[in-house]
mmCIF file of C-alpha atoms and ligand atoms in Angstrom:
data_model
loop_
_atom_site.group_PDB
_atom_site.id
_atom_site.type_symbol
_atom_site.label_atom_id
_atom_site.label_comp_id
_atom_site.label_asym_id
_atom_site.label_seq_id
_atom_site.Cartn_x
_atom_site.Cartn_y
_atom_site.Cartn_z
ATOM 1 C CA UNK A 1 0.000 0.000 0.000
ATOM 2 C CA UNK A 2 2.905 2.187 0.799
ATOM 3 C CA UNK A 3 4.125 1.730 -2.583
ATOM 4 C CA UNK A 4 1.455 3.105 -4.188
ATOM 5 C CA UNK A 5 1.233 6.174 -1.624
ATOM 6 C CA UNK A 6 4.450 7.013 -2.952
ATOM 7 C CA UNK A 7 4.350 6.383 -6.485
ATOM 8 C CA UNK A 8 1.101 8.200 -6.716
ATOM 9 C CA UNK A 9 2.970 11.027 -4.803
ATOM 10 C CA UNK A 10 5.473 10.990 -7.313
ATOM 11 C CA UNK A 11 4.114 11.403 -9.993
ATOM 12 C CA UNK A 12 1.863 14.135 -8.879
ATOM 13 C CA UNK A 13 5.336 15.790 -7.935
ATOM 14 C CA UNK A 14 6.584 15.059 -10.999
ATOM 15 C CA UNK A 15 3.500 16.924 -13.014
ATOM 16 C CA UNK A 16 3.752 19.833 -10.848
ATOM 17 C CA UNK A 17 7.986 20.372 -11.617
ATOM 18 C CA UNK A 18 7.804 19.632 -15.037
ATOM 19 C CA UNK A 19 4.334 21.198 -16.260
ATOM 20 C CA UNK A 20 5.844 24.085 -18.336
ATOM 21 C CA UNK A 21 8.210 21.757 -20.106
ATOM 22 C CA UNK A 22 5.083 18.751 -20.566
ATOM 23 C CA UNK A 23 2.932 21.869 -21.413
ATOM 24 C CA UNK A 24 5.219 22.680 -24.529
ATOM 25 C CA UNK A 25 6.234 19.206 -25.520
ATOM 26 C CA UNK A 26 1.887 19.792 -25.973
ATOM 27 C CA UNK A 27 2.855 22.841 -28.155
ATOM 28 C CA UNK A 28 5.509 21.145 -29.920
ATOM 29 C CA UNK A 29 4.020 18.346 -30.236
ATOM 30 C CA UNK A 30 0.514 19.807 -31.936
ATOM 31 C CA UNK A 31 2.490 22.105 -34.087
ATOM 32 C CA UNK A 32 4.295 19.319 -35.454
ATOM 33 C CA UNK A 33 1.333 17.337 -36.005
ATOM 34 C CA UNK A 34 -0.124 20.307 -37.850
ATOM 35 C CA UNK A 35 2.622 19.932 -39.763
ATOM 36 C CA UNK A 36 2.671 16.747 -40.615
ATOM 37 C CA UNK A 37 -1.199 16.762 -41.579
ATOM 38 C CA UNK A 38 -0.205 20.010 -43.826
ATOM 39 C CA UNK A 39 2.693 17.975 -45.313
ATOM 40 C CA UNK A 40 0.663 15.182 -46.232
ATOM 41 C CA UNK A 41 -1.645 16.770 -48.175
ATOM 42 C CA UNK A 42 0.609 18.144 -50.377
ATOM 43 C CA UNK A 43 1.893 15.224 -51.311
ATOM 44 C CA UNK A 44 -1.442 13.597 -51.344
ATOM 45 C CA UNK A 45 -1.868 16.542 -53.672
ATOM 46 C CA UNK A 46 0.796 15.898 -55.942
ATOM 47 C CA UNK A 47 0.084 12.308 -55.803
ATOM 48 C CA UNK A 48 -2.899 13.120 -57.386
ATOM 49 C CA UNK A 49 -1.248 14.783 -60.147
ATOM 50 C CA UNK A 50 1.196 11.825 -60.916
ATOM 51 C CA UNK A 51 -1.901 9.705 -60.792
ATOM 52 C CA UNK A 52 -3.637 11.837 -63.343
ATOM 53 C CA UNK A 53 -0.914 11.501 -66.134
ATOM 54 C CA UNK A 54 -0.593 7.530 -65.222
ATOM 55 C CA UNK A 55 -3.647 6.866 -66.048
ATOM 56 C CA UNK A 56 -3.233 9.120 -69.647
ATOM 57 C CA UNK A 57 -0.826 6.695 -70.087
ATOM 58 C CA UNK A 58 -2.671 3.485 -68.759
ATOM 59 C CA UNK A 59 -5.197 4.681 -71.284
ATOM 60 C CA UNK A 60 -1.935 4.888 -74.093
ATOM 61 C CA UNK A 61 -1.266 1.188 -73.140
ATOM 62 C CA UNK A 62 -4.771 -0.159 -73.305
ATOM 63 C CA UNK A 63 -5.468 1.709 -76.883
ATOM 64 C CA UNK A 64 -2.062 0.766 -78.250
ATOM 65 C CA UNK A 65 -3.030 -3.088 -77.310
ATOM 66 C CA UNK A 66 -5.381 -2.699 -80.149
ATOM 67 C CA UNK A 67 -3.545 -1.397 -82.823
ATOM 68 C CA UNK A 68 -3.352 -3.820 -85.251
ATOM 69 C CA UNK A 69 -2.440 -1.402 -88.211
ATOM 70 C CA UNK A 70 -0.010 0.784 -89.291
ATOM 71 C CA UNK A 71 -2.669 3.650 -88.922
ATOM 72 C CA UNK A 72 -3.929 2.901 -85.617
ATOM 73 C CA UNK A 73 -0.338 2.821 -84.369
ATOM 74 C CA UNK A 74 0.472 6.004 -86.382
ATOM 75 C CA UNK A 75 -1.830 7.623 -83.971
ATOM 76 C CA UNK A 76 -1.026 5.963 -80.533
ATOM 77 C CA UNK A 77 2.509 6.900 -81.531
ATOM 78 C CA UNK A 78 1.553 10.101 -81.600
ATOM 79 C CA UNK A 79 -0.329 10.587 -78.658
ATOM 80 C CA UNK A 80 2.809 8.624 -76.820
ATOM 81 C CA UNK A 81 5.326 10.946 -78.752
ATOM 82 C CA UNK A 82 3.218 13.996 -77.369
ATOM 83 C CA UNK A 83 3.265 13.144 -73.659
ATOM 84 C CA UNK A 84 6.787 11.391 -73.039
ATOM 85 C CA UNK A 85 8.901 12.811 -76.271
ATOM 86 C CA UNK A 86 7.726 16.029 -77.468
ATOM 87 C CA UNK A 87 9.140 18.002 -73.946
ATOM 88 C CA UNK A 88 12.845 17.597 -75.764
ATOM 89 C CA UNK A 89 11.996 17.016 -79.117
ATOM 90 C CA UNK A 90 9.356 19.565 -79.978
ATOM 91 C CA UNK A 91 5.857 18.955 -80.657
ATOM 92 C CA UNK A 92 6.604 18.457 -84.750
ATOM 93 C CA UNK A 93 9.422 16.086 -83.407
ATOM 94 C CA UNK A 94 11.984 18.871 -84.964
ATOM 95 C CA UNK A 95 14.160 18.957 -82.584
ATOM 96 C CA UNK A 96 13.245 22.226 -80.365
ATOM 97 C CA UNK A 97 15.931 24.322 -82.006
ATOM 98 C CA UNK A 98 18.504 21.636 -81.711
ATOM 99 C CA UNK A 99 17.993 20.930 -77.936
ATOM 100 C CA UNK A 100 17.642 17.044 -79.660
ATOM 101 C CA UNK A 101 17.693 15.064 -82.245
ATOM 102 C CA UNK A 102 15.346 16.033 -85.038
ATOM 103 C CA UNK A 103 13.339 12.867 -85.864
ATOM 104 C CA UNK A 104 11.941 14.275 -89.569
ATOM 105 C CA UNK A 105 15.721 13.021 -90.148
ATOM 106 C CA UNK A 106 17.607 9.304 -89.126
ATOM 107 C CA UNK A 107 20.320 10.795 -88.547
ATOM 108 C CA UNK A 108 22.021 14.318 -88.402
ATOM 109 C CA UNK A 109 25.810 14.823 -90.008
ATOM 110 C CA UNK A 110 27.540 16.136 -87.399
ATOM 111 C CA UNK A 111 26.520 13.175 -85.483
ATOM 112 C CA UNK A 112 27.913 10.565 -87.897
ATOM 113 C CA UNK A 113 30.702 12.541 -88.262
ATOM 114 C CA UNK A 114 31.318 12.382 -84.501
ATOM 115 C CA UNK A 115 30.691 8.699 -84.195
ATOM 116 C CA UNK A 116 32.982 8.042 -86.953
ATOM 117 C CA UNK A 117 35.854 10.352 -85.356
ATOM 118 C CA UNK A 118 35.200 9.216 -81.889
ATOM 119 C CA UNK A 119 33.223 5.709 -81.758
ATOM 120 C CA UNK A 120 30.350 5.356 -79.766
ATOM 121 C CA UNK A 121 29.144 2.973 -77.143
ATOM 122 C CA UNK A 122 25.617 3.882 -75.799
ATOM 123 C CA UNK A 123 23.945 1.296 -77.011
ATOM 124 C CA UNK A 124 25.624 -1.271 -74.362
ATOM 125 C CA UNK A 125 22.429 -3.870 -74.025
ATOM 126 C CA UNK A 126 23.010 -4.670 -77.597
ATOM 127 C CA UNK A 127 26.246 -3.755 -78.971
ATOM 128 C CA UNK A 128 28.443 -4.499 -75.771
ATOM 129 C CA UNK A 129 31.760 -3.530 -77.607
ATOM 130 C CA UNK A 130 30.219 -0.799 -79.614
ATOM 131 C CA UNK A 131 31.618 1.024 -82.662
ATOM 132 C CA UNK A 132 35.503 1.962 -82.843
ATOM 133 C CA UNK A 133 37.031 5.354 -83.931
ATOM 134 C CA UNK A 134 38.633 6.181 -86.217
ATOM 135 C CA UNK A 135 38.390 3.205 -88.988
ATOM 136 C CA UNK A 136 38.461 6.098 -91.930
ATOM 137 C CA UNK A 137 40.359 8.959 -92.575
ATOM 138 C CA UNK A 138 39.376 13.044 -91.968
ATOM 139 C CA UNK A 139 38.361 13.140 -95.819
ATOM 140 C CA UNK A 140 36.355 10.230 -96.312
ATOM 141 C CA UNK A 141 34.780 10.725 -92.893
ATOM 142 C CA UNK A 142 33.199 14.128 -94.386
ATOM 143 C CA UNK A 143 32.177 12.403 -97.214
ATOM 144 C CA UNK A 144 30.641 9.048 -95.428
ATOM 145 C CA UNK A 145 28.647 11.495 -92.992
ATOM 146 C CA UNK A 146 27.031 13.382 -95.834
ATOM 147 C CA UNK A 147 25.899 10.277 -97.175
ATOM 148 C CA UNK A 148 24.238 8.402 -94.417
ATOM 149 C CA UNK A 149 22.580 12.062 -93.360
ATOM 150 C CA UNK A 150 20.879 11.600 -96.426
ATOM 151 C CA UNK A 151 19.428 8.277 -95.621
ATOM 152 C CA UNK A 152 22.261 6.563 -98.329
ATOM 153 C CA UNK A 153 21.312 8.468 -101.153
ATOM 154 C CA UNK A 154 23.074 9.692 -104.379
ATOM 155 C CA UNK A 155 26.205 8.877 -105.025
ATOM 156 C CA UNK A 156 27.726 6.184 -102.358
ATOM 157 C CA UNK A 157 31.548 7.065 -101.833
ATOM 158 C CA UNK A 158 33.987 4.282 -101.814
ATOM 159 C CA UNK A 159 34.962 3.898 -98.246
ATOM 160 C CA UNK A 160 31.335 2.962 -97.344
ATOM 161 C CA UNK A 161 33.084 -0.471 -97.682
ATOM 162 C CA UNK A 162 34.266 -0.375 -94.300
ATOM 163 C CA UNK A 163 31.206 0.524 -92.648
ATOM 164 C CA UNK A 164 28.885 -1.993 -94.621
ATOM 165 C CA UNK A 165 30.791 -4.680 -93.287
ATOM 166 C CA UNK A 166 29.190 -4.508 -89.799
ATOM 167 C CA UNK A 167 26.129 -1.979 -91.139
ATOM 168 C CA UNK A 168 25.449 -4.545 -94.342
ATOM 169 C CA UNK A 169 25.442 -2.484 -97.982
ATOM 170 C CA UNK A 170 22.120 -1.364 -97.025
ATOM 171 C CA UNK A 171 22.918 0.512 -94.148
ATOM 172 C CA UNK A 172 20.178 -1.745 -92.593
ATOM 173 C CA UNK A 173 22.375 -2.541 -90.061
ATOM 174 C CA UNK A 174 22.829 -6.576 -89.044
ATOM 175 C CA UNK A 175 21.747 -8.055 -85.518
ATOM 176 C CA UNK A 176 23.456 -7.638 -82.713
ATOM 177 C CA UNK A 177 26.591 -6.771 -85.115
ATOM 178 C CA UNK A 178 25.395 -2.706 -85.710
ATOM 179 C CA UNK A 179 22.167 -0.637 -85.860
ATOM 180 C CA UNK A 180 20.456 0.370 -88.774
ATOM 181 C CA UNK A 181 21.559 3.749 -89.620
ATOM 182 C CA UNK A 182 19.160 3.967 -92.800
ATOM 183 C CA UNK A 183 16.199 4.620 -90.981
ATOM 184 C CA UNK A 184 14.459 4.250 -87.536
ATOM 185 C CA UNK A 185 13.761 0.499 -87.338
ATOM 186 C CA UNK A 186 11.618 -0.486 -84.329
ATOM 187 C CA UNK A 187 14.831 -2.479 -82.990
ATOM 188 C CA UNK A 188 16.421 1.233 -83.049
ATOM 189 C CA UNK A 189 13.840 2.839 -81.111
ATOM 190 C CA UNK A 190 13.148 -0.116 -78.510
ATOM 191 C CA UNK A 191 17.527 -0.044 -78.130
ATOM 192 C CA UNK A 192 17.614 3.856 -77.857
ATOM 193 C CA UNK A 193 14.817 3.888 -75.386
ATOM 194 C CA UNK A 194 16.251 1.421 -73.538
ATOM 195 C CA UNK A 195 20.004 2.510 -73.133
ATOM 196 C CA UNK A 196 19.297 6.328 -73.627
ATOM 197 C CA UNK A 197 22.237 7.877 -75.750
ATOM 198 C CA UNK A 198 24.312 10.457 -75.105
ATOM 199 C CA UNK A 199 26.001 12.349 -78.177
ATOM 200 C CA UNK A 200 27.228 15.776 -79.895
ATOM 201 C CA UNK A 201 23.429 16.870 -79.789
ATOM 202 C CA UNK A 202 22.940 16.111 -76.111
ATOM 203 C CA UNK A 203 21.972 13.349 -73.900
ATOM 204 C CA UNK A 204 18.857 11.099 -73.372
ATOM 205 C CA UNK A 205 17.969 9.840 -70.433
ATOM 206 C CA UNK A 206 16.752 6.044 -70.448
ATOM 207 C CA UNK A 207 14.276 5.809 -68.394
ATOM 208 C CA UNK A 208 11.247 5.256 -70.645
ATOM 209 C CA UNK A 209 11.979 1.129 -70.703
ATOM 210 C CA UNK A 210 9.308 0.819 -67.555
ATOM 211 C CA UNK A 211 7.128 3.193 -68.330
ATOM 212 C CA UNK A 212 5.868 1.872 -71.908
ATOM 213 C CA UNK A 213 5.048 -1.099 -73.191
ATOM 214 C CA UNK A 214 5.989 -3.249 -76.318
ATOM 215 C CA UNK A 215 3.493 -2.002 -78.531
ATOM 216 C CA UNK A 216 4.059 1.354 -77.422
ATOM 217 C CA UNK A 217 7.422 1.395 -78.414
ATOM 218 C CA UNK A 218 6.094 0.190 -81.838
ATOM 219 C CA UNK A 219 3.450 2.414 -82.189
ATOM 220 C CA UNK A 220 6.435 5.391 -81.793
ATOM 221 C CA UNK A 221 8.619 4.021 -84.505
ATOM 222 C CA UNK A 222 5.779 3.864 -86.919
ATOM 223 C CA UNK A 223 5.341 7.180 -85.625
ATOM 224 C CA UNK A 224 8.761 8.589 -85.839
ATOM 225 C CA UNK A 225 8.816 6.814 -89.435
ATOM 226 C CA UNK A 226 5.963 8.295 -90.829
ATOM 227 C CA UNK A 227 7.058 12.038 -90.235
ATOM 228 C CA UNK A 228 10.423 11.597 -92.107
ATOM 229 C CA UNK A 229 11.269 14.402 -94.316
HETATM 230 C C1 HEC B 1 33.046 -3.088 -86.306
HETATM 231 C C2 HEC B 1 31.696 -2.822 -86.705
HETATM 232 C C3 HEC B 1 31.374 -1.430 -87.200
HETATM 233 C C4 HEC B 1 31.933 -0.746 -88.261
HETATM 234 C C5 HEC B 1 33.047 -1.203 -89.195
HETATM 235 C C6 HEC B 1 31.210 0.524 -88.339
HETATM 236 N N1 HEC B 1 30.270 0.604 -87.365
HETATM 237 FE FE1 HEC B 1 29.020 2.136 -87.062
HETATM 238 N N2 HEC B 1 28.297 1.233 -85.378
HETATM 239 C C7 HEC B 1 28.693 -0.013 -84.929
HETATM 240 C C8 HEC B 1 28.059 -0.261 -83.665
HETATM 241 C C9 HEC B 1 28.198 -1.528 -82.825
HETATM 242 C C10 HEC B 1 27.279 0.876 -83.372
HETATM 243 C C11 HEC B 1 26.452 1.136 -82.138
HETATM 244 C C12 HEC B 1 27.295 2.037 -81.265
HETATM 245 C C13 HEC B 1 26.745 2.293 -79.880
HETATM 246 O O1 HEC B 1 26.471 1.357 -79.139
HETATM 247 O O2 HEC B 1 26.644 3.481 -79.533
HETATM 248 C C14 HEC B 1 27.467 1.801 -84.481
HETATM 249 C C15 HEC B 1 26.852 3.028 -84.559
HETATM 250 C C16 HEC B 1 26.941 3.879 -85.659
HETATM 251 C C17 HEC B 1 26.221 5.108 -85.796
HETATM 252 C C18 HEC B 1 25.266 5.710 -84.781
HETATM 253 C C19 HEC B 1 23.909 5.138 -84.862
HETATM 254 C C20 HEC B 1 22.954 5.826 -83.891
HETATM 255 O O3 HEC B 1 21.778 5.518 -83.953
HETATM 256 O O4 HEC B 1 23.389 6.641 -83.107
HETATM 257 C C21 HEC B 1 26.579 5.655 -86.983
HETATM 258 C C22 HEC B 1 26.081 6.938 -87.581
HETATM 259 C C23 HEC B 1 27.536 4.750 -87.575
HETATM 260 N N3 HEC B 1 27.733 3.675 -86.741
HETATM 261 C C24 HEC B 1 28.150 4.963 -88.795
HETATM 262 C C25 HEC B 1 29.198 4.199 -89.264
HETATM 263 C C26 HEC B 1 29.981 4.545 -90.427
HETATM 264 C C27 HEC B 1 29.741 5.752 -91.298
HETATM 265 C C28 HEC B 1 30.919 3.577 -90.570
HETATM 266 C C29 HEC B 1 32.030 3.490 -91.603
HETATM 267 C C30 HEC B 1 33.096 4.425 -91.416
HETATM 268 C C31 HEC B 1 30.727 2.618 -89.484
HETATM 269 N N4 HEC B 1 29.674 3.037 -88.732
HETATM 270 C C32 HEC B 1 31.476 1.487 -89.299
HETATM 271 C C33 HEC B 1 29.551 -0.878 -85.547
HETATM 272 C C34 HEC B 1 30.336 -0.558 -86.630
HETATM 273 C C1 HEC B 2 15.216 14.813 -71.755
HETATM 274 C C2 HEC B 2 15.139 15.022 -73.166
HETATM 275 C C3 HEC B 2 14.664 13.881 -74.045
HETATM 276 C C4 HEC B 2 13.488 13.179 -73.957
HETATM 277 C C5 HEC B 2 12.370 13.329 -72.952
HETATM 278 C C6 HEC B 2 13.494 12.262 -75.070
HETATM 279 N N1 HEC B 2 14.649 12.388 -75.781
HETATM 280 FE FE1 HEC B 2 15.192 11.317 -77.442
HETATM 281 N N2 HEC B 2 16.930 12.356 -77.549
HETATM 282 C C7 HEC B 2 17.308 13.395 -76.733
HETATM 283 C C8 HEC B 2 18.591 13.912 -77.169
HETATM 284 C C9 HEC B 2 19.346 15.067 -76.541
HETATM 285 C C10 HEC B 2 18.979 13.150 -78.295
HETATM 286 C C11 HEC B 2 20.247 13.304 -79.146
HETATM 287 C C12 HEC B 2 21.408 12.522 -78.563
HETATM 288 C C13 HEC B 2 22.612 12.728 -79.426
HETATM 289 O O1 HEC B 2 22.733 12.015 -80.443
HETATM 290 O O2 HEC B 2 23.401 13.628 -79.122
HETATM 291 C C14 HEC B 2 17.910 12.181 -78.514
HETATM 292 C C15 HEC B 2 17.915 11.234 -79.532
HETATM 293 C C16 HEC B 2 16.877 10.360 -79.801
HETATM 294 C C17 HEC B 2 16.891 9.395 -80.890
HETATM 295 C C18 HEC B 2 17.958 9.237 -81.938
HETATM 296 C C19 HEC B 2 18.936 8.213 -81.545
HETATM 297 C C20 HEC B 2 19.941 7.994 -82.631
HETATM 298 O O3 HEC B 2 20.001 6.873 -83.121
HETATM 299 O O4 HEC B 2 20.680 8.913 -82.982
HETATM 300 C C21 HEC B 2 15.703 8.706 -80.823
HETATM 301 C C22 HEC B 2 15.231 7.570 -81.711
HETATM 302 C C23 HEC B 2 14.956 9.259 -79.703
HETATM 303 N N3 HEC B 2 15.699 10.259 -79.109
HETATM 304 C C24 HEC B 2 13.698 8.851 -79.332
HETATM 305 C C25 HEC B 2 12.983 9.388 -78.275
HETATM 306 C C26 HEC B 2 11.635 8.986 -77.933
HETATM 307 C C27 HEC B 2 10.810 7.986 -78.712
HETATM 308 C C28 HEC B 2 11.292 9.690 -76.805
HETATM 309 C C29 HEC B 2 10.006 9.602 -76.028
HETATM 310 C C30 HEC B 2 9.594 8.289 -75.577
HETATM 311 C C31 HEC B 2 12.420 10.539 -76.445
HETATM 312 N N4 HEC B 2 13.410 10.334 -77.368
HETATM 313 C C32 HEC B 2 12.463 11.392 -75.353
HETATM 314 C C33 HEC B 2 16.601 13.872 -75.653
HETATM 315 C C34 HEC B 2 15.382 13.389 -75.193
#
C-alpha cells in the first residue's frame, strides 16, 4: 500500500515540476502534427497529379493493345510521342531548335561525323563492344557522314566499304553486329529507349523502358517513321 502512496505522490510531484516543459512538448508536439497533416496533403496533392498523367498513359497502353495497323499505331505513336517525347523534341518532333535530335531526319551529319571520329558505345544492351574510332580517314569521314545524313542516297563514296561490313550495304544494319543507320527500325527505337544515348546533340535519359510497353514502343517508330522528311 505504501508503494502506491508514494508512487502516486510521485508522480503528482513530478507533473507539478515539469508542467511548463510537458505543457510545450503539448505545443511542440501539436504544431508538429499540424505539420505533418499540412505535409501530407501536399503530397497527397501531388500524388494526385502523378496519378492523373498515369492513367493518360494506362489509357496509351490499353489503346495501343489494339492497334493492329499501321494507322492505328500512327496515332497511338503520336499521342505517346506527345506526352513522353515532345518536352525535348518539340511537338513536330523537330528537334526544339537543336535541344535534340530532329526525328523528320535518321540521322544528323555532325553526329555521324562524330561517331565516326570518336566511336560510340551507348547502345551497351546490344552492342556491348560498340563502334571503334577512327576506322576512316578526316576526308572520307566528311564524305561518309554526308551520305548516311541523307538516308544513303546519291552517289555512295567508296569507303562505305568499311562501314557496310558490320552496317550490311544497305545501311540496314545486321543483328546484334550494328544498328540500322538507314532509318528508324523499331529495334532502333526499342535499343535507344532502352540505353538512352548520349552524343554531340545532347543526352537522353533512359528511363522510358518501364514506363511503356511493347506495342508502345512500336506504335512510336511507326510514328517517328511516318514524319520523315
Ligand atoms: C566493327 C563494326 C562497325 C563498323 C566497321 C562501323 N560501325 Fe558504325 N556502329 C557499330 C556499332 C556496334 C554501333 C552502335 C554504337 C553504340 O552502341 O553506340 C554503331 C553506330 C553507328 C552510328 C550511330 C547510330 C545511332 O543511332 O546513333 C553511326 C552513324 C555509324 N555507326 C556509322 C558508321 C559509319 C559511317 C561507318 C564506316 C566508317 C561505321 N559506322 C562502321 C559498328 C560498326
Ligand atoms: C530529356 C530530353 C529527351 C526526352 C524526354 C526524349 N529524348 Fe530522345 N533524344 C534526346 C537527345 C538530346 C537526343 C540526341 C542525342 C545525341 O545524339 O546527341 C535524342 C535522340 C533520340 C533518338 C535518336 C537516336 C539515334 O540513333 O541517334 C531517338 C530515336 C529518340 N531520341 C527517341 C525518343 C523517344 C521515342 C522519346 C520519347 C519516348 C524521347 N526520345 C524522349 C533527348 C530526349
Amino acid at each position: 500500500m505504501g508503494v502506491t502512496y508514494k508512487n502516486n505522490r510521485c508522480s503528482y510531484i513530478f507533473i507539478i515540476k515539469y508542467r511548463r516543459k510537458i505543457m510545450k512538448y503539448f505545443f511542440v508536439g501539436g504544431f508538429g502534427l499540424l505539420v505533418i497533416i499540412l505535409f501530407s496533403k501536399v503530397i497527397v496533392a501531388l500524388e494526385l497529379v502523378n496519378l492523373d498523367t498515369f492513367s493518360t498513359n494506362a489509357e496509351l497502353k490499353l489503346s495501343a493493345v489494339n492497334a493492329t495497323n499501321e494507322k492505328k499505331l500512327k496515332i497511338i505513336g503520336k499521342q505517346t510521342y506527345e506526352v513522353f517525347c515532345s518536352s525535348c523534341h518539340g511537338m513536330n518532333g523537330e528537334g526544339n531548335n537543336g535541344k535534340a535530335h530532329n526525328h523528320t531526319k535518321r540521322i544528323a551529319e555532325k553526329t555521324v561525323l562524330d561517331i565516326i571520329q570518336n566511336g560510340s558505345n551507348n547502345f551497351k544492351s546490344i552492342y556491348p563492344s560498340g563502334m571503334p574510332a577512327g576506322l576512316v580517314n578526316d576526308t572520307d569521314a566528311k564524305e561518309l557522314a554526308k551520305y548516311v545524313a541523307n538516308s544513303l542516297k546519291g552517289k555512295k563514296p567508296k569507303s562505305w566499304m568499311v562501314c557496310a561490313t558490320c552496317h550490311d550495304e544497305s545501311g540496314e544494319g545486321i543483328s546484334y553486329v550494328a544498328p540500322n543507320i538507314k532509318e528508324y527500325s523499331d529495334e532502333l527505337v526499342a535499343t535507344v529507349l532502352k540505353n538512352g544515348k548520349k552524343g554531340v546533340i545532347g543526352t537522353m535519359p533512359d528511363f522510358f523502358w518501364e514506363k511503356l510497353s511493347e506495342m508502345q514502343i512500336k506504335a512510336l517508330a511507326t510514328y517517328i517513321r511516318s514524319i520523315q522528311k
